[in-house]
mmCIF file of N, CA and C in Angstrom:
data_model
loop_
_atom_site.group_PDB
_atom_site.id
_atom_site.type_symbol
_atom_site.label_atom_id
_atom_site.label_comp_id
_atom_site.label_asym_id
_atom_site.label_seq_id
_atom_site.Cartn_x
_atom_site.Cartn_y
_atom_site.Cartn_z
ATOM 1 N N MET A 1 -119.743 94.461 -50.392
ATOM 2 C CA MET A 1 -118.539 94.694 -51.194
ATOM 3 C C MET A 1 -118.523 96.143 -51.649
ATOM 4 N N GLN A 2 -117.368 96.726 -51.536
ATOM 5 C CA GLN A 2 -117.226 98.115 -51.942
ATOM 6 C C GLN A 2 -116.447 98.187 -53.248
ATOM 7 N N LEU A 3 -116.875 99.091 -54.103
ATOM 8 C CA LEU A 3 -116.252 99.274 -55.411
ATOM 9 C C LEU A 3 -115.119 100.282 -55.295
ATOM 10 N N ALA A 4 -113.948 99.928 -55.805
ATOM 11 C CA ALA A 4 -112.806 100.845 -55.798
ATOM 12 C C ALA A 4 -112.869 101.719 -57.039
ATOM 13 N N LEU A 5 -112.942 103.021 -56.840
ATOM 14 C CA LEU A 5 -113.061 103.949 -57.966
ATOM 15 C C LEU A 5 -111.786 104.754 -58.165
ATOM 16 N N GLY A 6 -110.665 104.094 -58.165
ATOM 17 C CA GLY A 6 -109.395 104.768 -58.419
ATOM 18 C C GLY A 6 -109.286 105.175 -59.876
ATOM 19 N N SER A 7 -108.368 106.043 -60.165
ATOM 20 C CA SER A 7 -108.186 106.466 -61.552
ATOM 21 C C SER A 7 -107.398 105.396 -62.306
ATOM 22 N N GLU A 8 -107.758 105.192 -63.542
ATOM 23 C CA GLU A 8 -107.089 104.216 -64.392
ATOM 24 C C GLU A 8 -106.191 104.924 -65.393
ATOM 25 N N THR A 9 -105.170 104.238 -65.816
ATOM 26 C CA THR A 9 -104.269 104.768 -66.825
ATOM 27 C C THR A 9 -104.919 104.640 -68.192
ATOM 28 N N LEU A 10 -104.802 105.688 -69.002
ATOM 29 C CA LEU A 10 -105.344 105.631 -70.360
ATOM 30 C C LEU A 10 -104.518 104.663 -71.211
ATOM 31 N N PRO A 11 -105.176 103.929 -72.091
ATOM 32 C CA PRO A 11 -104.439 103.039 -72.986
ATOM 33 C C PRO A 11 -103.935 103.789 -74.222
ATOM 34 N N LEU A 12 -103.523 105.024 -74.029
ATOM 35 C CA LEU A 12 -103.043 105.868 -75.124
ATOM 36 C C LEU A 12 -101.594 106.231 -74.840
ATOM 37 N N SER A 13 -100.778 106.188 -75.883
ATOM 38 C CA SER A 13 -99.380 106.580 -75.703
ATOM 39 C C SER A 13 -98.846 107.152 -77.007
ATOM 40 N N PHE A 14 -97.875 108.043 -76.873
ATOM 41 C CA PHE A 14 -97.202 108.608 -78.040
ATOM 42 C C PHE A 14 -96.069 107.681 -78.440
ATOM 43 N N ASP A 15 -95.918 107.450 -79.739
ATOM 44 C CA ASP A 15 -94.764 106.687 -80.210
ATOM 45 C C ASP A 15 -93.607 107.657 -80.471
ATOM 46 N N ALA A 16 -92.521 107.146 -80.994
ATOM 47 C CA ALA A 16 -91.323 107.970 -81.219
ATOM 48 C C ALA A 16 -91.567 109.112 -82.199
ATOM 49 N N ASP A 17 -92.571 108.985 -83.071
ATOM 50 C CA ASP A 17 -92.886 110.021 -84.054
ATOM 51 C C ASP A 17 -93.980 110.974 -83.584
ATOM 52 N N GLY A 18 -94.434 110.818 -82.341
ATOM 53 C CA GLY A 18 -95.472 111.693 -81.820
ATOM 54 C C GLY A 18 -96.875 111.294 -82.211
ATOM 55 N N VAL A 19 -97.048 110.061 -82.658
ATOM 56 C CA VAL A 19 -98.358 109.556 -83.051
ATOM 57 C C VAL A 19 -98.982 108.847 -81.852
ATOM 58 N N VAL A 20 -100.255 109.135 -81.586
ATOM 59 C CA VAL A 20 -100.937 108.494 -80.462
ATOM 60 C C VAL A 20 -101.417 107.113 -80.904
ATOM 61 N N ARG A 21 -101.008 106.113 -80.149
ATOM 62 C CA ARG A 21 -101.373 104.714 -80.427
ATOM 63 C C ARG A 21 -102.229 104.176 -79.288
ATOM 64 N N ILE A 22 -103.002 103.142 -79.606
ATOM 65 C CA ILE A 22 -103.949 102.566 -78.660
ATOM 66 C C ILE A 22 -103.383 101.302 -78.040
ATOM 67 N N GLY A 23 -103.355 101.263 -76.721
ATOM 68 C CA GLY A 23 -103.029 100.049 -75.980
ATOM 69 C C GLY A 23 -101.748 99.349 -76.369
ATOM 70 N N GLY A 24 -100.711 100.084 -76.723
ATOM 71 C CA GLY A 24 -99.444 99.469 -77.081
ATOM 72 C C GLY A 24 -99.455 98.765 -78.427
ATOM 73 N N THR A 25 -100.452 99.045 -79.260
ATOM 74 C CA THR A 25 -100.544 98.438 -80.589
ATOM 75 C C THR A 25 -100.095 99.441 -81.644
ATOM 76 N N ARG A 26 -100.165 99.027 -82.887
ATOM 77 C CA ARG A 26 -99.854 99.940 -83.993
ATOM 78 C C ARG A 26 -101.079 100.741 -84.432
ATOM 79 N N VAL A 27 -102.232 100.463 -83.850
ATOM 80 C CA VAL A 27 -103.477 101.152 -84.205
ATOM 81 C C VAL A 27 -103.441 102.556 -83.611
ATOM 82 N N THR A 28 -103.736 103.546 -84.450
ATOM 83 C CA THR A 28 -103.646 104.941 -84.014
ATOM 84 C C THR A 28 -104.980 105.474 -83.509
ATOM 85 N N LEU A 29 -104.882 106.529 -82.715
ATOM 86 C CA LEU A 29 -106.083 107.227 -82.276
ATOM 87 C C LEU A 29 -106.840 107.751 -83.485
ATOM 88 N N ASP A 30 -106.120 108.180 -84.504
ATOM 89 C CA ASP A 30 -106.734 108.659 -85.750
ATOM 90 C C ASP A 30 -107.695 107.592 -86.308
ATOM 91 N N THR A 31 -107.234 106.345 -86.314
ATOM 92 C CA THR A 31 -108.007 105.234 -86.871
ATOM 93 C C THR A 31 -109.285 105.007 -86.069
ATOM 94 N N ILE A 32 -109.168 104.999 -84.754
ATOM 95 C CA ILE A 32 -110.326 104.756 -83.898
ATOM 96 C C ILE A 32 -111.335 105.896 -84.021
ATOM 97 N N VAL A 33 -110.858 107.134 -84.027
ATOM 98 C CA VAL A 33 -111.767 108.276 -84.148
ATOM 99 C C VAL A 33 -112.463 108.260 -85.512
ATOM 100 N N ALA A 34 -111.733 107.967 -86.576
ATOM 101 C CA ALA A 34 -112.347 107.910 -87.909
ATOM 102 C C ALA A 34 -113.406 106.821 -87.960
ATOM 103 N N ALA A 35 -113.123 105.664 -87.384
ATOM 104 C CA ALA A 35 -114.094 104.571 -87.368
ATOM 105 C C ALA A 35 -115.327 104.962 -86.559
ATOM 106 N N PHE A 36 -115.111 105.626 -85.432
ATOM 107 C CA PHE A 36 -116.224 106.098 -84.599
ATOM 108 C C PHE A 36 -117.084 107.091 -85.370
ATOM 109 N N ARG A 37 -116.440 108.028 -86.050
ATOM 110 C CA ARG A 37 -117.176 109.014 -86.848
ATOM 111 C C ARG A 37 -117.942 108.352 -87.993
ATOM 112 N N ASP A 38 -117.407 107.233 -88.491
ATOM 113 C CA ASP A 38 -118.080 106.496 -89.565
ATOM 114 C C ASP A 38 -119.225 105.630 -89.048
ATOM 115 N N GLY A 39 -119.398 105.597 -87.722
ATOM 116 C CA GLY A 39 -120.522 104.875 -87.146
ATOM 117 C C GLY A 39 -120.234 103.449 -86.715
ATOM 118 N N LEU A 40 -118.974 103.034 -86.737
ATOM 119 C CA LEU A 40 -118.651 101.688 -86.283
ATOM 120 C C LEU A 40 -118.790 101.594 -84.772
ATOM 121 N N THR A 41 -119.200 100.433 -84.299
ATOM 122 C CA THR A 41 -119.244 100.195 -82.864
ATOM 123 C C THR A 41 -117.852 99.783 -82.401
ATOM 124 N N ALA A 42 -117.649 99.831 -81.099
ATOM 125 C CA ALA A 42 -116.359 99.400 -80.546
ATOM 126 C C ALA A 42 -116.103 97.936 -80.890
ATOM 127 N N GLU A 43 -117.144 97.122 -80.872
ATOM 128 C CA GLU A 43 -117.006 95.705 -81.206
ATOM 129 C C GLU A 43 -116.573 95.516 -82.662
ATOM 130 N N GLU A 44 -117.128 96.317 -83.558
ATOM 131 C CA GLU A 44 -116.731 96.235 -84.966
ATOM 132 C C GLU A 44 -115.279 96.664 -85.153
ATOM 133 N N MET A 45 -114.851 97.662 -84.377
ATOM 134 C CA MET A 45 -113.460 98.112 -84.462
ATOM 135 C C MET A 45 -112.516 96.998 -84.021
ATOM 136 N N VAL A 46 -112.874 96.287 -82.972
ATOM 137 C CA VAL A 46 -112.047 95.184 -82.485
ATOM 138 C C VAL A 46 -112.002 94.064 -83.520
ATOM 139 N N GLN A 47 -113.098 93.850 -84.229
ATOM 140 C CA GLN A 47 -113.087 92.849 -85.305
ATOM 141 C C GLN A 47 -112.125 93.270 -86.413
ATOM 142 N N GLN A 48 -112.100 94.552 -86.737
ATOM 143 C CA GLN A 48 -111.201 95.051 -87.781
ATOM 144 C C GLN A 48 -109.760 95.125 -87.298
ATOM 145 N N TYR A 49 -109.565 95.406 -86.032
ATOM 146 C CA TYR A 49 -108.229 95.578 -85.461
ATOM 147 C C TYR A 49 -108.109 94.689 -84.221
ATOM 148 N N PRO A 50 -107.939 93.396 -84.412
ATOM 149 C CA PRO A 50 -107.974 92.454 -83.286
ATOM 150 C C PRO A 50 -106.844 92.629 -82.274
ATOM 151 N N SER A 51 -105.824 93.399 -82.608
ATOM 152 C CA SER A 51 -104.746 93.620 -81.635
ATOM 153 C C SER A 51 -105.167 94.586 -80.529
ATOM 154 N N VAL A 52 -106.281 95.283 -80.721
ATOM 155 C CA VAL A 52 -106.761 96.253 -79.737
ATOM 156 C C VAL A 52 -107.838 95.604 -78.875
ATOM 157 N N GLU A 53 -107.721 95.785 -77.569
ATOM 158 C CA GLU A 53 -108.714 95.244 -76.656
ATOM 159 C C GLU A 53 -109.970 96.112 -76.656
ATOM 160 N N LEU A 54 -111.104 95.481 -76.448
ATOM 161 C CA LEU A 54 -112.386 96.182 -76.463
ATOM 162 C C LEU A 54 -112.414 97.328 -75.451
ATOM 163 N N GLY A 55 -111.930 97.091 -74.255
ATOM 164 C CA GLY A 55 -111.909 98.143 -73.236
ATOM 165 C C GLY A 55 -111.075 99.336 -73.664
ATOM 166 N N ALA A 56 -109.975 99.083 -74.357
ATOM 167 C CA ALA A 56 -109.117 100.167 -74.834
ATOM 168 C C ALA A 56 -109.838 101.007 -75.880
ATOM 169 N N VAL A 57 -110.623 100.355 -76.723
ATOM 170 C CA VAL A 57 -111.391 101.098 -77.737
ATOM 171 C C VAL A 57 -112.424 101.989 -77.055
ATOM 172 N N TYR A 58 -113.173 101.423 -76.114
ATOM 173 C CA TYR A 58 -114.161 102.223 -75.393
ATOM 174 C C TYR A 58 -113.502 103.388 -74.662
ATOM 175 N N THR A 59 -112.370 103.142 -74.038
ATOM 176 C CA THR A 59 -111.670 104.206 -73.317
ATOM 177 C C THR A 59 -111.190 105.287 -74.273
ATOM 178 N N ALA A 60 -110.670 104.891 -75.439
ATOM 179 C CA ALA A 60 -110.207 105.865 -76.431
ATOM 180 C C ALA A 60 -111.375 106.706 -76.951
ATOM 181 N N ILE A 61 -112.512 106.065 -77.187
ATOM 182 C CA ILE A 61 -113.696 106.807 -77.637
ATOM 183 C C ILE A 61 -114.148 107.775 -76.547
ATOM 184 N N GLY A 62 -114.168 107.306 -75.314
ATOM 185 C CA GLY A 62 -114.539 108.176 -74.197
ATOM 186 C C GLY A 62 -113.597 109.361 -74.071
ATOM 187 N N TYR A 63 -112.303 109.099 -74.231
ATOM 188 C CA TYR A 63 -111.319 110.183 -74.181
ATOM 189 C C TYR A 63 -111.615 111.193 -75.287
ATOM 190 N N TYR A 64 -111.871 110.691 -76.488
ATOM 191 C CA TYR A 64 -112.192 111.581 -77.605
ATOM 192 C C TYR A 64 -113.416 112.437 -77.270
ATOM 193 N N LEU A 65 -114.458 111.824 -76.745
ATOM 194 C CA LEU A 65 -115.684 112.567 -76.449
ATOM 195 C C LEU A 65 -115.475 113.608 -75.342
ATOM 196 N N ARG A 66 -114.617 113.325 -74.383
ATOM 197 C CA ARG A 66 -114.344 114.271 -73.298
ATOM 198 C C ARG A 66 -113.358 115.363 -73.703
ATOM 199 N N HIS A 67 -112.559 115.103 -74.719
ATOM 200 C CA HIS A 67 -111.500 116.047 -75.126
ATOM 201 C C HIS A 67 -111.569 116.322 -76.634
ATOM 202 N N ARG A 68 -112.767 116.492 -77.111
ATOM 203 C CA ARG A 68 -112.991 116.600 -78.555
ATOM 204 C C ARG A 68 -112.190 117.727 -79.198
ATOM 205 N N GLU A 69 -112.162 118.897 -78.584
ATOM 206 C CA GLU A 69 -111.431 120.031 -79.180
ATOM 207 C C GLU A 69 -109.950 119.721 -79.340
ATOM 208 N N GLU A 70 -109.341 119.194 -78.276
ATOM 209 C CA GLU A 70 -107.909 118.892 -78.325
ATOM 210 C C GLU A 70 -107.604 117.784 -79.325
ATOM 211 N N VAL A 71 -108.442 116.755 -79.334
ATOM 212 C CA VAL A 71 -108.215 115.639 -80.266
ATOM 213 C C VAL A 71 -108.421 116.110 -81.697
ATOM 214 N N ASP A 72 -109.461 116.899 -81.944
ATOM 215 C CA ASP A 72 -109.682 117.416 -83.295
ATOM 216 C C ASP A 72 -108.510 118.277 -83.759
ATOM 217 N N ALA A 73 -107.942 119.079 -82.851
ATOM 218 C CA ALA A 73 -106.773 119.895 -83.198
ATOM 219 C C ALA A 73 -105.579 118.993 -83.517
ATOM 220 N N TYR A 74 -105.391 117.953 -82.723
ATOM 221 C CA TYR A 74 -104.311 116.976 -82.968
ATOM 222 C C TYR A 74 -104.498 116.307 -84.339
ATOM 223 N N LEU A 75 -105.727 115.883 -84.627
ATOM 224 C CA LEU A 75 -106.009 115.217 -85.903
ATOM 225 C C LEU A 75 -105.810 116.171 -87.087
ATOM 226 N N ALA A 76 -106.201 117.426 -86.918
ATOM 227 C CA ALA A 76 -106.004 118.411 -87.984
ATOM 228 C C ALA A 76 -104.519 118.635 -88.238
ATOM 229 N N ALA A 77 -103.734 118.702 -87.164
ATOM 230 C CA ALA A 77 -102.279 118.861 -87.320
ATOM 231 C C ALA A 77 -101.687 117.656 -88.021
ATOM 232 N N ARG A 78 -102.160 116.461 -87.684
ATOM 233 C CA ARG A 78 -101.668 115.242 -88.347
ATOM 234 C C ARG A 78 -102.027 115.253 -89.830
ATOM 235 N N GLU A 79 -103.205 115.743 -90.160
ATOM 236 C CA GLU A 79 -103.630 115.818 -91.565
ATOM 237 C C GLU A 79 -102.766 116.820 -92.329
ATOM 238 N N ARG A 80 -102.469 117.956 -91.713
ATOM 239 C CA ARG A 80 -101.584 118.940 -92.360
ATOM 240 C C ARG A 80 -100.198 118.345 -92.579
ATOM 241 N N GLN A 81 -99.698 117.621 -91.590
ATOM 242 C CA GLN A 81 -98.391 116.972 -91.709
ATOM 243 C C GLN A 81 -98.408 115.948 -92.844
ATOM 244 N N ALA A 82 -99.475 115.175 -92.936
ATOM 245 C CA ALA A 82 -99.588 114.183 -94.015
ATOM 246 C C ALA A 82 -99.625 114.863 -95.378
ATOM 247 N N ASP A 83 -100.336 115.985 -95.470
ATOM 248 C CA ASP A 83 -100.388 116.729 -96.729
ATOM 249 C C ASP A 83 -99.006 117.260 -97.110
ATOM 250 N N ASP A 84 -98.273 117.779 -96.126
ATOM 251 C CA ASP A 84 -96.919 118.284 -96.387
ATOM 252 C C ASP A 84 -96.015 117.163 -96.888
ATOM 253 N N ILE A 85 -96.090 116.009 -96.258
ATOM 254 C CA ILE A 85 -95.275 114.859 -96.672
ATOM 255 C C ILE A 85 -95.671 114.401 -98.068
ATOM 256 N N ARG A 86 -96.972 114.366 -98.333
ATOM 257 C CA ARG A 86 -97.471 113.957 -99.655
ATOM 258 C C ARG A 86 -96.946 114.907 -100.737
ATOM 259 N N GLN A 87 -97.017 116.206 -100.480
ATOM 260 C CA GLN A 87 -96.538 117.192 -101.455
ATOM 261 C C GLN A 87 -95.040 117.053 -101.688
ATOM 262 N N GLU A 88 -94.281 116.861 -100.625
ATOM 263 C CA GLU A 88 -92.829 116.704 -100.751
ATOM 264 C C GLU A 88 -92.489 115.443 -101.542
ATOM 265 N N THR A 89 -93.208 114.376 -101.274
ATOM 266 C CA THR A 89 -92.980 113.121 -101.992
ATOM 267 C C THR A 89 -93.313 113.278 -103.473
ATOM 268 N N GLU A 90 -94.408 113.966 -103.767
ATOM 269 C CA GLU A 90 -94.794 114.167 -105.161
ATOM 270 C C GLU A 90 -93.796 115.050 -105.899
ATOM 271 N N LYS A 91 -93.139 115.968 -105.189
ATOM 272 C CA LYS A 91 -92.091 116.772 -105.813
ATOM 273 C C LYS A 91 -90.908 115.895 -106.200
ATOM 274 N N GLN A 92 -90.556 114.979 -105.301
ATOM 275 C CA GLN A 92 -89.407 114.107 -105.552
ATOM 276 C C GLN A 92 -89.727 112.991 -106.540
ATOM 277 N N PHE A 93 -90.951 112.463 -106.469
ATOM 278 C CA PHE A 93 -91.346 111.332 -107.308
ATOM 279 C C PHE A 93 -92.692 111.647 -107.935
ATOM 280 N N SER A 94 -92.665 112.307 -109.057
ATOM 281 C CA SER A 94 -93.885 112.760 -109.706
ATOM 282 C C SER A 94 -94.799 111.587 -110.050
ATOM 283 N N PRO A 95 -96.074 111.678 -109.635
ATOM 284 C CA PRO A 95 -97.016 110.605 -109.951
ATOM 285 C C PRO A 95 -97.565 110.706 -111.377
ATOM 286 N N ALA A 96 -97.216 111.777 -112.080
ATOM 287 C CA ALA A 96 -97.722 111.959 -113.437
ATOM 288 C C ALA A 96 -97.263 110.816 -114.332
ATOM 289 N N GLY A 97 -98.198 110.211 -114.999
ATOM 290 C CA GLY A 97 -97.888 109.153 -115.953
ATOM 291 C C GLY A 97 -97.606 107.796 -115.343
ATOM 292 N N VAL A 98 -97.794 107.640 -114.041
ATOM 293 C CA VAL A 98 -97.505 106.353 -113.394
ATOM 294 C C VAL A 98 -98.380 105.253 -113.973
ATOM 295 N N ARG A 99 -99.663 105.527 -114.129
ATOM 296 C CA ARG A 99 -100.585 104.514 -114.661
ATOM 297 C C ARG A 99 -100.162 104.062 -116.050
ATOM 298 N N SER A 100 -99.843 105.003 -116.909
ATOM 299 C CA SER A 100 -99.465 104.625 -118.270
ATOM 300 C C SER A 100 -98.148 103.851 -118.281
ATOM 301 N N ARG A 101 -97.197 104.240 -117.424
ATOM 302 C CA ARG A 101 -95.930 103.501 -117.344
ATOM 303 C C ARG A 101 -96.141 102.081 -116.834
ATOM 304 N N LEU A 102 -96.992 101.917 -115.840
ATOM 305 C CA LEU A 102 -97.270 100.583 -115.309
ATOM 306 C C LEU A 102 -97.979 99.710 -116.339
ATOM 307 N N LEU A 103 -98.931 100.303 -117.061
ATOM 308 C CA LEU A 103 -99.626 99.538 -118.101
ATOM 309 C C LEU A 103 -98.669 99.139 -119.217
ATOM 310 N N ALA A 104 -97.780 100.051 -119.592
ATOM 311 C CA ALA A 104 -96.798 99.731 -120.649
ATOM 312 C C ALA A 104 -95.884 98.609 -120.174
ATOM 313 N N ARG A 105 -95.448 98.658 -118.935
ATOM 314 C CA ARG A 105 -94.572 97.618 -118.393
ATOM 315 C C ARG A 105 -95.298 96.273 -118.352
ATOM 316 N N ARG A 106 -96.563 96.273 -117.993
ATOM 317 C CA ARG A 106 -97.341 95.029 -117.941
ATOM 318 C C ARG A 106 -97.521 94.458 -119.350
ATOM 319 N N ASN A 107 -97.754 95.323 -120.317
ATOM 320 C CA ASN A 107 -97.919 94.862 -121.708
ATOM 321 C C ASN A 107 -96.627 94.291 -122.263
ATOM 322 N N GLN A 108 -95.490 94.815 -121.868
ATOM 323 C CA GLN A 108 -94.198 94.275 -122.316
ATOM 324 C C GLN A 108 -93.947 92.887 -121.742
ATOM 325 N N GLN A 109 -94.409 92.652 -120.531
ATOM 326 C CA GLN A 109 -94.187 91.368 -119.874
ATOM 327 C C GLN A 109 -95.108 90.280 -120.394
ATOM 328 N N GLY A 110 -96.297 90.657 -120.786
ATOM 329 C CA GLY A 110 -97.268 89.626 -121.101
ATOM 330 C C GLY A 110 -97.633 89.563 -122.508
#
């Protein structure tokens, strides 16, 4: 028997917002890379995110390891984007005093 070594399609795709997702799920490449960096095994990731197939997790990790510079640049850009969104949201909806307002509201109810 001969083994066919054709190229396989990556289980990675961009969604409408430019976020890389794994295997057609809502799980992001960011999530898998963070879990990998935290020392989780692919099996543990599948337990946490059962919508992702084990092979897709291994392939995503392999892709990360082969393209670390590009993925790290992508992740850094995503982090900057998240920071920009967070700052804009805080300008519109100040988080100052949220805890005290919530506690006051809870005390009024109970």
